[in-house]
Coordinates of C-alpha atoms in Angstrom, one line a residue:
X1 CA -26.4 25.1 97.3
X2 CA -29.3 22.9 96.8
X3 CA -29.1 19.2 96.0
X4 CA -31.4 17.0 93.9
X5 CA -31.7 14.5 96.7
X6 CA -33.6 16.2 99.5
X7 CA -35.3 14.2 102.2
X8 CA -34.5 12.5 105.5
X9 CA -31.4 10.4 105.2
X10 CA -32.2 6.7 104.8
X11 CA -30.7 3.6 103.4
X12 CA -32.7 1.5 101.0
X13 CA -31.5 -2.0 101.1
X14 CA -32.7 -3.9 98.0
X15 CA -32.9 -7.7 98.2
X16 CA -33.9 -10.3 95.7
X17 CA -37.5 -10.6 97.0
X18 CA -38.2 -7.0 97.9
X19 CA -36.7 -4.0 99.7
X20 CA -36.5 -2.4 103.1
X21 CA -36.0 1.3 104.0
X22 CA -34.2 2.1 107.3
X23 CA -34.3 5.7 108.6
X24 CA -31.2 7.0 110.3
X25 CA -31.3 9.9 112.6
X26 CA -28.7 12.0 114.4
X27 CA -29.5 10.5 117.7
X28 CA -29.1 6.9 116.8
X29 CA -27.4 6.2 113.5
X30 CA -27.6 2.4 113.7
X31 CA -28.4 -0.3 111.3
X32 CA -31.1 -2.9 111.8
X33 CA -30.1 -6.2 113.4
X34 CA -30.4 -8.0 110.0
X35 CA -28.2 -5.4 108.2
X36 CA -25.4 -7.9 107.7
X37 CA -27.7 -10.3 105.9
X38 CA -27.9 -7.9 103.0
X39 CA -24.3 -6.7 102.6
X40 CA -22.9 -7.2 99.2
X41 CA -19.5 -9.0 99.7
X42 CA -16.7 -9.1 97.3
X43 CA -16.0 -12.8 96.9
X44 CA -12.2 -12.1 96.6
X45 CA -12.0 -10.2 99.9
X46 CA -11.8 -11.6 103.4
X47 CA -15.4 -12.4 104.3
X48 CA -15.0 -12.1 108.0
X49 CA -13.1 -8.8 107.7
X50 CA -15.7 -7.3 105.4
X51 CA -18.6 -8.4 107.6
X52 CA -17.1 -7.3 110.8
X53 CA -15.2 -4.2 109.8
X54 CA -14.8 -2.8 106.4
X55 CA -18.2 -3.0 104.7
X56 CA -20.4 -2.5 107.7
X57 CA -18.4 0.3 109.2
X58 CA -17.9 2.0 105.8
X59 CA -21.5 2.1 104.8
X60 CA -22.7 3.1 108.3
X61 CA -19.9 5.6 108.3
X62 CA -21.1 7.1 105.0
X63 CA -24.6 7.5 106.5
X64 CA -23.5 9.2 109.7
X65 CA -20.9 11.4 108.0
X66 CA -23.4 12.7 105.5
X67 CA -25.7 13.8 108.4
X68 CA -23.1 16.4 109.1
X69 CA -23.8 18.1 105.8
X70 CA -25.9 21.4 105.7
X71 CA -28.9 19.5 104.4
X72 CA -30.2 16.0 104.8
X73 CA -30.1 13.9 101.7
X74 CA -31.6 10.7 100.6
X75 CA -29.3 8.0 99.2
X76 CA -30.0 4.6 97.9
X77 CA -27.5 1.9 98.5
X78 CA -27.9 -1.4 96.6
X79 CA -26.9 -4.5 98.6
X80 CA -27.7 -7.7 96.8
X81 CA -28.2 -10.4 99.4
X82 CA -25.3 -12.8 99.7
X83 CA -26.5 -16.3 100.2
X84 CA -25.0 -18.7 102.7
X85 CA -23.6 -20.7 99.7
X86 CA -21.9 -17.6 98.3
X87 CA -20.3 -16.7 101.6
X88 CA -19.0 -20.3 102.0
X89 CA -17.6 -20.3 98.4
X90 CA -15.9 -16.9 98.8
X91 CA -14.6 -17.9 102.2
X92 CA -12.9 -21.0 100.7
X93 CA -11.2 -18.9 97.9
X94 CA -10.0 -16.3 100.3
X95 CA -8.8 -18.8 102.9
X96 CA -6.7 -20.6 100.3
X97 CA -5.0 -17.4 99.3
X98 CA -4.5 -16.4 102.9
X99 CA -2.9 -19.7 103.9
X100 CA -0.6 -19.6 101.0
X101 CA 0.7 -16.2 101.9
X102 CA 1.0 -17.1 105.6
X103 CA 2.9 -20.3 104.7
X104 CA 5.2 -18.4 102.3
X105 CA 6.2 -16.1 105.1
X106 CA 7.4 -19.1 107.1
X107 CA 8.8 -21.3 104.3
X108 CA 10.3 -21.0 100.8
X109 CA 7.4 -19.7 98.6
X110 CA 8.5 -22.1 95.8
X111 CA 8.1 -25.1 98.1
X112 CA 4.7 -23.8 99.4
X113 CA 3.4 -23.4 95.8
X114 CA 4.6 -26.8 94.6
X115 CA 2.9 -28.5 97.6
X116 CA -0.2 -26.6 96.8
X117 CA -0.2 -27.7 93.1
X118 CA 0.1 -31.3 94.2
X119 CA -3.0 -31.1 96.5
X120 CA -5.5 -32.4 94.0
X121 CA -8.4 -32.4 96.5
X122 CA -8.0 -28.8 97.4
X123 CA -7.5 -27.7 93.8
X124 CA -10.7 -29.5 92.8
X125 CA -12.7 -27.7 95.6
X126 CA -11.1 -24.4 94.7
X127 CA -11.9 -24.8 91.0
X128 CA -15.5 -25.7 91.7
X129 CA -15.9 -22.8 94.1
X130 CA -14.4 -20.3 91.7
X131 CA -16.5 -21.6 88.7
X132 CA -19.7 -21.4 90.7
X133 CA -18.9 -17.9 92.1
X134 CA -18.1 -16.6 88.6
X135 CA -21.0 -18.1 86.7
X136 CA -23.8 -18.2 89.3
X137 CA -23.1 -15.0 91.4
X138 CA -20.7 -12.5 89.8
X139 CA -22.1 -12.7 86.2
X140 CA -25.7 -13.0 87.4
X141 CA -25.3 -10.0 89.7
X142 CA -24.1 -7.9 86.8
X143 CA -27.1 -9.0 84.7
X144 CA -29.7 -8.4 87.4
X145 CA -28.3 -5.0 88.4
X146 CA -27.7 -3.9 84.7
X147 CA -24.0 -3.5 85.4
X148 CA -22.5 -5.4 82.5
X149 CA -20.0 -2.5 82.2
X150 CA -18.6 -3.8 85.5
X151 CA -18.0 -7.3 84.1
X152 CA -14.3 -8.2 84.0
X153 CA -15.0 -10.5 81.0
X154 CA -16.7 -7.7 79.0
X155 CA -14.0 -5.3 80.0
X156 CA -11.2 -7.6 78.6
X157 CA -13.1 -8.2 75.4
X158 CA -13.8 -4.5 74.8
X159 CA -10.3 -3.4 75.7
X160 CA -8.8 -5.9 73.2
X161 CA -11.2 -5.0 70.4
X162 CA -10.5 -1.3 70.9
X163 CA -6.8 -1.8 70.9
X164 CA -6.6 -4.2 67.9
X165 CA -9.8 -3.6 65.8
X166 CA -11.1 -0.2 66.6
X167 CA -12.0 2.3 63.8
X168 CA -8.6 3.7 64.6
X169 CA -6.9 0.9 66.6
X170 CA -5.3 2.2 69.7
X171 CA -2.2 0.1 68.8
X172 CA -1.2 2.6 66.2
X173 CA -1.8 5.6 68.4
X174 CA 0.5 4.2 71.1
X175 CA 3.0 3.3 68.4
X176 CA 3.2 6.9 67.4
X177 CA 3.6 7.9 71.0
X178 CA 6.4 5.4 71.5
X179 CA 8.1 6.8 68.3
X180 CA 8.0 10.3 69.9
X181 CA 9.6 9.0 73.1
X182 CA 12.4 7.3 71.0
X183 CA 13.0 10.5 69.1
X184 CA 13.3 12.4 72.3
X185 CA 16.0 9.9 73.4
X186 CA 17.7 9.8 70.1
X187 CA 17.2 12.6 67.5
X188 CA 18.4 10.3 64.8
X189 CA 15.9 7.6 65.5
X190 CA 14.2 6.0 62.5
X191 CA 12.2 2.8 62.4
X192 CA 10.1 1.3 59.7
X193 CA 7.0 -0.3 61.2
X194 CA 5.2 -3.2 59.8
X195 CA 1.4 -3.3 59.8
X196 CA 0.0 -5.3 62.8
X197 CA -2.6 -7.3 60.9
X198 CA -4.6 -10.0 62.6
X199 CA -8.0 -11.7 62.0
X200 CA -8.7 -13.3 65.4
X201 CA -7.1 -12.0 68.5
X202 CA -4.7 -14.7 69.8
X203 CA -5.4 -14.7 73.6
X204 CA -3.8 -16.6 76.4
X205 CA -6.0 -16.8 79.5
X206 CA -3.9 -17.7 82.5
X207 CA -5.8 -19.0 85.5
X208 CA -8.8 -19.3 83.2
X209 CA -10.9 -21.7 85.3
X210 CA -13.8 -22.2 82.9
X211 CA -12.7 -20.6 79.6
X212 CA -15.1 -17.6 79.6
X213 CA -13.6 -16.0 76.4
X214 CA -14.4 -19.1 74.3
X215 CA -17.8 -17.7 73.4
X216 CA -16.4 -14.7 71.5
X217 CA -15.8 -15.7 67.9
X218 CA -13.1 -13.0 67.2
X219 CA -10.8 -14.5 69.8
X220 CA -8.5 -17.5 69.4
X221 CA -8.2 -18.6 73.0
X222 CA -5.7 -20.8 74.8
X223 CA -7.1 -21.3 78.3
X224 CA -4.9 -22.7 81.0
X225 CA -5.2 -23.4 84.8
X226 CA -3.7 -25.6 87.5
X227 CA -7.2 -26.9 88.2
X228 CA -9.3 -26.7 85.0
X229 CA -13.1 -26.5 85.6
X230 CA -13.9 -27.2 82.0
X231 CA -12.8 -29.6 79.2
X232 CA -11.6 -26.7 77.0
X233 CA -9.1 -25.6 79.6
X234 CA -5.6 -27.0 79.5
X235 CA -3.8 -28.1 82.6
X236 CA -0.7 -25.9 83.1
X237 CA 1.3 -24.4 85.9
X238 CA 2.3 -21.1 84.3
X239 CA 5.2 -20.6 86.7
X240 CA 6.8 -23.9 85.5
X241 CA 5.9 -23.8 81.8
X242 CA 8.9 -23.2 79.5
X243 CA 9.2 -20.5 76.8
X244 CA 10.7 -22.0 73.6
X245 CA 11.1 -19.5 70.8
X246 CA 11.7 -22.3 68.3
X247 CA 8.1 -23.5 68.7
X248 CA 5.3 -22.2 66.5
X249 CA 2.4 -23.6 68.6
X250 CA 2.3 -24.7 72.3
X251 CA 3.8 -28.0 73.2
X252 CA 1.0 -30.2 74.5
X253 CA 0.5 -33.6 76.1
X254 CA -2.7 -35.1 74.9
X255 CA -2.6 -37.8 77.5
X256 CA -2.7 -35.3 80.4
X257 CA -4.5 -32.6 78.4
X258 CA -1.7 -30.2 79.5
X259 CA 0.6 -27.6 78.0
X260 CA 4.3 -28.0 78.8
X261 CA 5.9 -25.2 76.7
X262 CA 4.8 -22.0 74.9
X263 CA 6.3 -20.3 71.8
X264 CA 7.9 -16.9 72.4
X265 CA 6.5 -13.7 70.8
X266 CA 3.3 -15.6 69.9
X267 CA 0.2 -14.0 71.6
X268 CA -1.6 -10.8 70.9
X269 CA -3.0 -10.6 74.4
X270 CA -2.5 -12.3 77.7
X271 CA -5.0 -12.1 80.6
X272 CA -4.2 -12.3 84.3
X273 CA -7.7 -12.1 85.8
X274 CA -7.6 -12.4 89.6
X275 CA -4.4 -14.4 89.1
X276 CA -1.5 -12.5 90.8
X277 CA -3.3 -12.5 94.1
X278 CA -3.3 -16.3 94.1
X279 CA 0.5 -16.4 94.1
X280 CA 1.9 -16.1 97.6
X281 CA 5.1 -14.0 96.9
X282 CA 6.1 -10.9 94.9
X283 CA 8.9 -12.8 93.1
X284 CA 6.4 -15.4 91.7
X285 CA 4.2 -12.6 90.5
X286 CA 7.2 -11.0 88.8
X287 CA 8.1 -14.3 87.1
X288 CA 4.5 -14.5 85.7
X289 CA 4.8 -11.0 84.3
X290 CA 8.3 -11.6 82.8
X291 CA 7.0 -14.8 81.2
X292 CA 4.0 -12.9 79.8
X293 CA 6.4 -10.4 78.3
X294 CA 8.4 -13.2 76.6
X295 CA 5.2 -14.8 75.2
X296 CA 3.7 -11.6 73.8
X297 CA 4.3 -10.3 70.3
X298 CA 5.9 -6.8 70.2
X299 CA 3.0 -4.4 70.8
X300 CA 0.9 -7.2 72.4
X301 CA -0.9 -6.4 75.6
X302 CA -1.1 -7.8 79.1
X303 CA -4.4 -7.3 80.8
X304 CA -4.3 -7.5 84.6
X305 CA -7.4 -7.5 86.8
X306 CA -6.9 -7.3 90.5
X307 CA -9.4 -7.3 93.4
X308 CA -10.0 -3.8 94.8
X309 CA -13.1 -3.0 96.8
X310 CA -11.8 0.3 98.1
X311 CA -12.6 3.6 96.6
X312 CA -10.8 4.9 93.5
X313 CA -7.3 6.1 94.5
X314 CA -7.1 4.2 97.8
X315 CA -4.4 1.9 96.3
X316 CA -2.9 4.5 93.9
X317 CA 0.6 4.2 95.2
X318 CA 0.6 0.4 95.0
X319 CA -0.8 0.6 91.4
X320 CA 1.8 3.2 90.5
X321 CA 4.6 0.9 91.8
X322 CA 3.2 -1.9 89.6
X323 CA 3.5 0.5 86.7
X324 CA 7.1 1.2 87.7
X325 CA 7.9 -2.5 88.1
X326 CA 6.4 -3.6 84.8
X327 CA 8.0 -0.6 83.1
X328 CA 11.4 -1.9 84.0
X329 CA 10.5 -5.1 82.1
X330 CA 9.7 -3.1 79.0
X331 CA 5.9 -2.7 79.5
X332 CA 4.1 0.6 79.2
X333 CA 0.8 1.0 81.0
X334 CA -1.8 2.4 78.6
X335 CA -5.0 2.0 80.5
X336 CA -6.2 1.8 84.1
X337 CA -9.8 1.6 85.1
X338 CA -11.6 1.1 88.5
X339 CA -14.6 -1.1 88.2
X340 CA -16.8 -2.4 91.0
X341 CA -14.6 -4.5 93.3
X342 CA -11.7 -4.7 90.8
X343 CA -9.0 -2.5 89.3
X344 CA -8.2 -3.3 85.6
X345 CA -5.0 -2.4 83.7
X346 CA -3.6 -2.8 80.2
X347 CA 0.1 -3.0 79.7
X348 CA 1.6 -2.8 76.2
X349 CA 4.8 -4.6 75.3
X350 CA 6.9 -1.8 73.8
X351 CA 8.8 -2.5 70.6
X352 CA 11.7 -0.9 72.4
X353 CA 12.0 -1.6 76.2
X354 CA 13.7 1.8 76.5
X355 CA 10.2 3.4 76.3
X356 CA 8.9 1.7 79.4
X357 CA 12.2 2.2 81.3
X358 CA 12.3 5.9 80.4
X359 CA 8.9 6.4 82.2
X360 CA 10.5 4.8 85.2
X361 CA 13.5 7.1 85.2
X362 CA 11.3 10.2 84.9
X363 CA 8.5 9.2 87.4
X364 CA 10.3 7.2 90.0
X365 CA 9.5 8.2 93.6
X366 CA 11.3 7.3 96.8
X367 CA 8.9 4.5 97.8
X368 CA 9.1 2.7 94.4
X369 CA 11.0 -0.6 94.1
X370 CA 10.8 -3.5 91.6
X371 CA 8.2 -5.6 93.5
X372 CA 4.6 -6.7 92.9
X373 CA 3.0 -6.5 96.3
X374 CA -0.8 -6.7 96.9
X375 CA -2.6 -5.1 99.8
X376 CA -3.0 -8.5 101.5
X377 CA 0.8 -8.8 101.8
X378 CA 0.7 -6.2 104.5
X379 CA -2.1 -7.8 106.5
X380 CA -0.4 -10.2 108.9
X381 CA -3.5 -11.1 110.8
X382 CA -4.5 -14.7 110.2
X383 CA -8.0 -15.7 109.6
X384 CA -8.2 -17.9 112.6
X385 CA -7.0 -15.0 114.9
X386 CA -9.9 -12.7 114.0
X387 CA -12.7 -12.4 116.6
X388 CA -16.0 -10.7 116.9
X389 CA -14.5 -7.7 118.7
X390 CA -13.6 -6.3 115.3
X391 CA -17.1 -5.0 114.8
X392 CA -16.6 -2.6 117.8
X393 CA -13.6 -0.8 116.4
X394 CA -14.4 2.9 116.2
X395 CA -13.9 4.9 113.0
X396 CA -10.7 6.8 112.8
X397 CA -10.0 10.2 111.1
X398 CA -8.5 8.3 108.2
X399 CA -11.7 6.3 107.9
X400 CA -13.7 9.5 107.8
X401 CA -11.4 10.9 105.1
X402 CA -11.8 7.9 102.9
X403 CA -15.6 8.0 103.5
X404 CA -15.7 11.6 102.2
X405 CA -13.5 10.8 99.2
X406 CA -15.7 7.8 98.4
X407 CA -18.8 10.1 98.1
X408 CA -17.0 13.0 96.4
X409 CA -18.2 11.7 93.0
X410 CA -21.9 11.3 93.8
X411 CA -24.2 13.0 91.3
X412 CA -25.4 16.0 93.4
X413 CA -27.2 18.4 91.1
X414 CA -27.0 22.1 91.6
X415 CA -30.1 24.2 90.9

């Protein structure tokens, strides 16, 4: 077999003001001393861990593993340079999340969260850091690298439009699918559907920060956050907000620019973008999803974006357990997509909760339970306990397996 990429193996590290090529040979597959200055870091991952273990070891591992192939190949890896400011901002975000989780293991998670919400100084710093990361680094990186398809904002907008306003809206396709499930459960099932007609998509953006969806005219956005970074974002602790089915619009306090209660069965779409990881316990994440279910119209959708810098499939079991857990609530997962650094999912609020629960009955596996855990829940190492020795940890067989899987999808061309 011949490959389109034939040459000595090298890594081309592209930076904002130029590029450098570093040859790697079989004798000494080592990176240059300034390698870590050019590593692209996911702002939502542990910076220290990425620098010292995950990113550095993985990319070096990819290089040295590929040397073992029958022929040498040339690969180009793009590592936009992370500035010192970006590292500091992402470090702040991650450290807040980590400390919340650590504290929740020692104390009541509800007490921990309420104390956090009262810390106005920390919330202000967090909001400013998240706003700057999103607008100055994440979005800018997508534009510079021509990777708009990897933008979480663009993904949400496209998913909503396709579901509600496509040439053949996906809403109706999944409605037919649900009908078939119900007919399989009950041969006598009959249901007269009403047209789902909307002009603008009524969207609730939970943990919005700076209201990024406000610029899309076909969306009617309610943006909320515990620490708003913009004047169009309402102050609201979603965990504490009430659901009142007698309301027709959210109950607001003009004095505090806050929302105190939401109408039930009101929204077409609800977005949890990088939200669930902020909450320190599984039970709090579950409460958020249950509340989203109550606020959505039947057939409305919940869009969840969660940090995930690992290769596609690495967290498959965890994501399948999320599907199981939300299925028990009456959601049906209709889409899952791995973008760069995040996994994105769309859950549909079934007209009949039986549809979601039936999937759970059929597909349940021994490891599944009704919880919403994130990978960081299983990492008990505190930030302050990490040391420089992590860089020297050798690769394991499991690491090598993940490395090979990560490169399984590269566009090698046969000739």
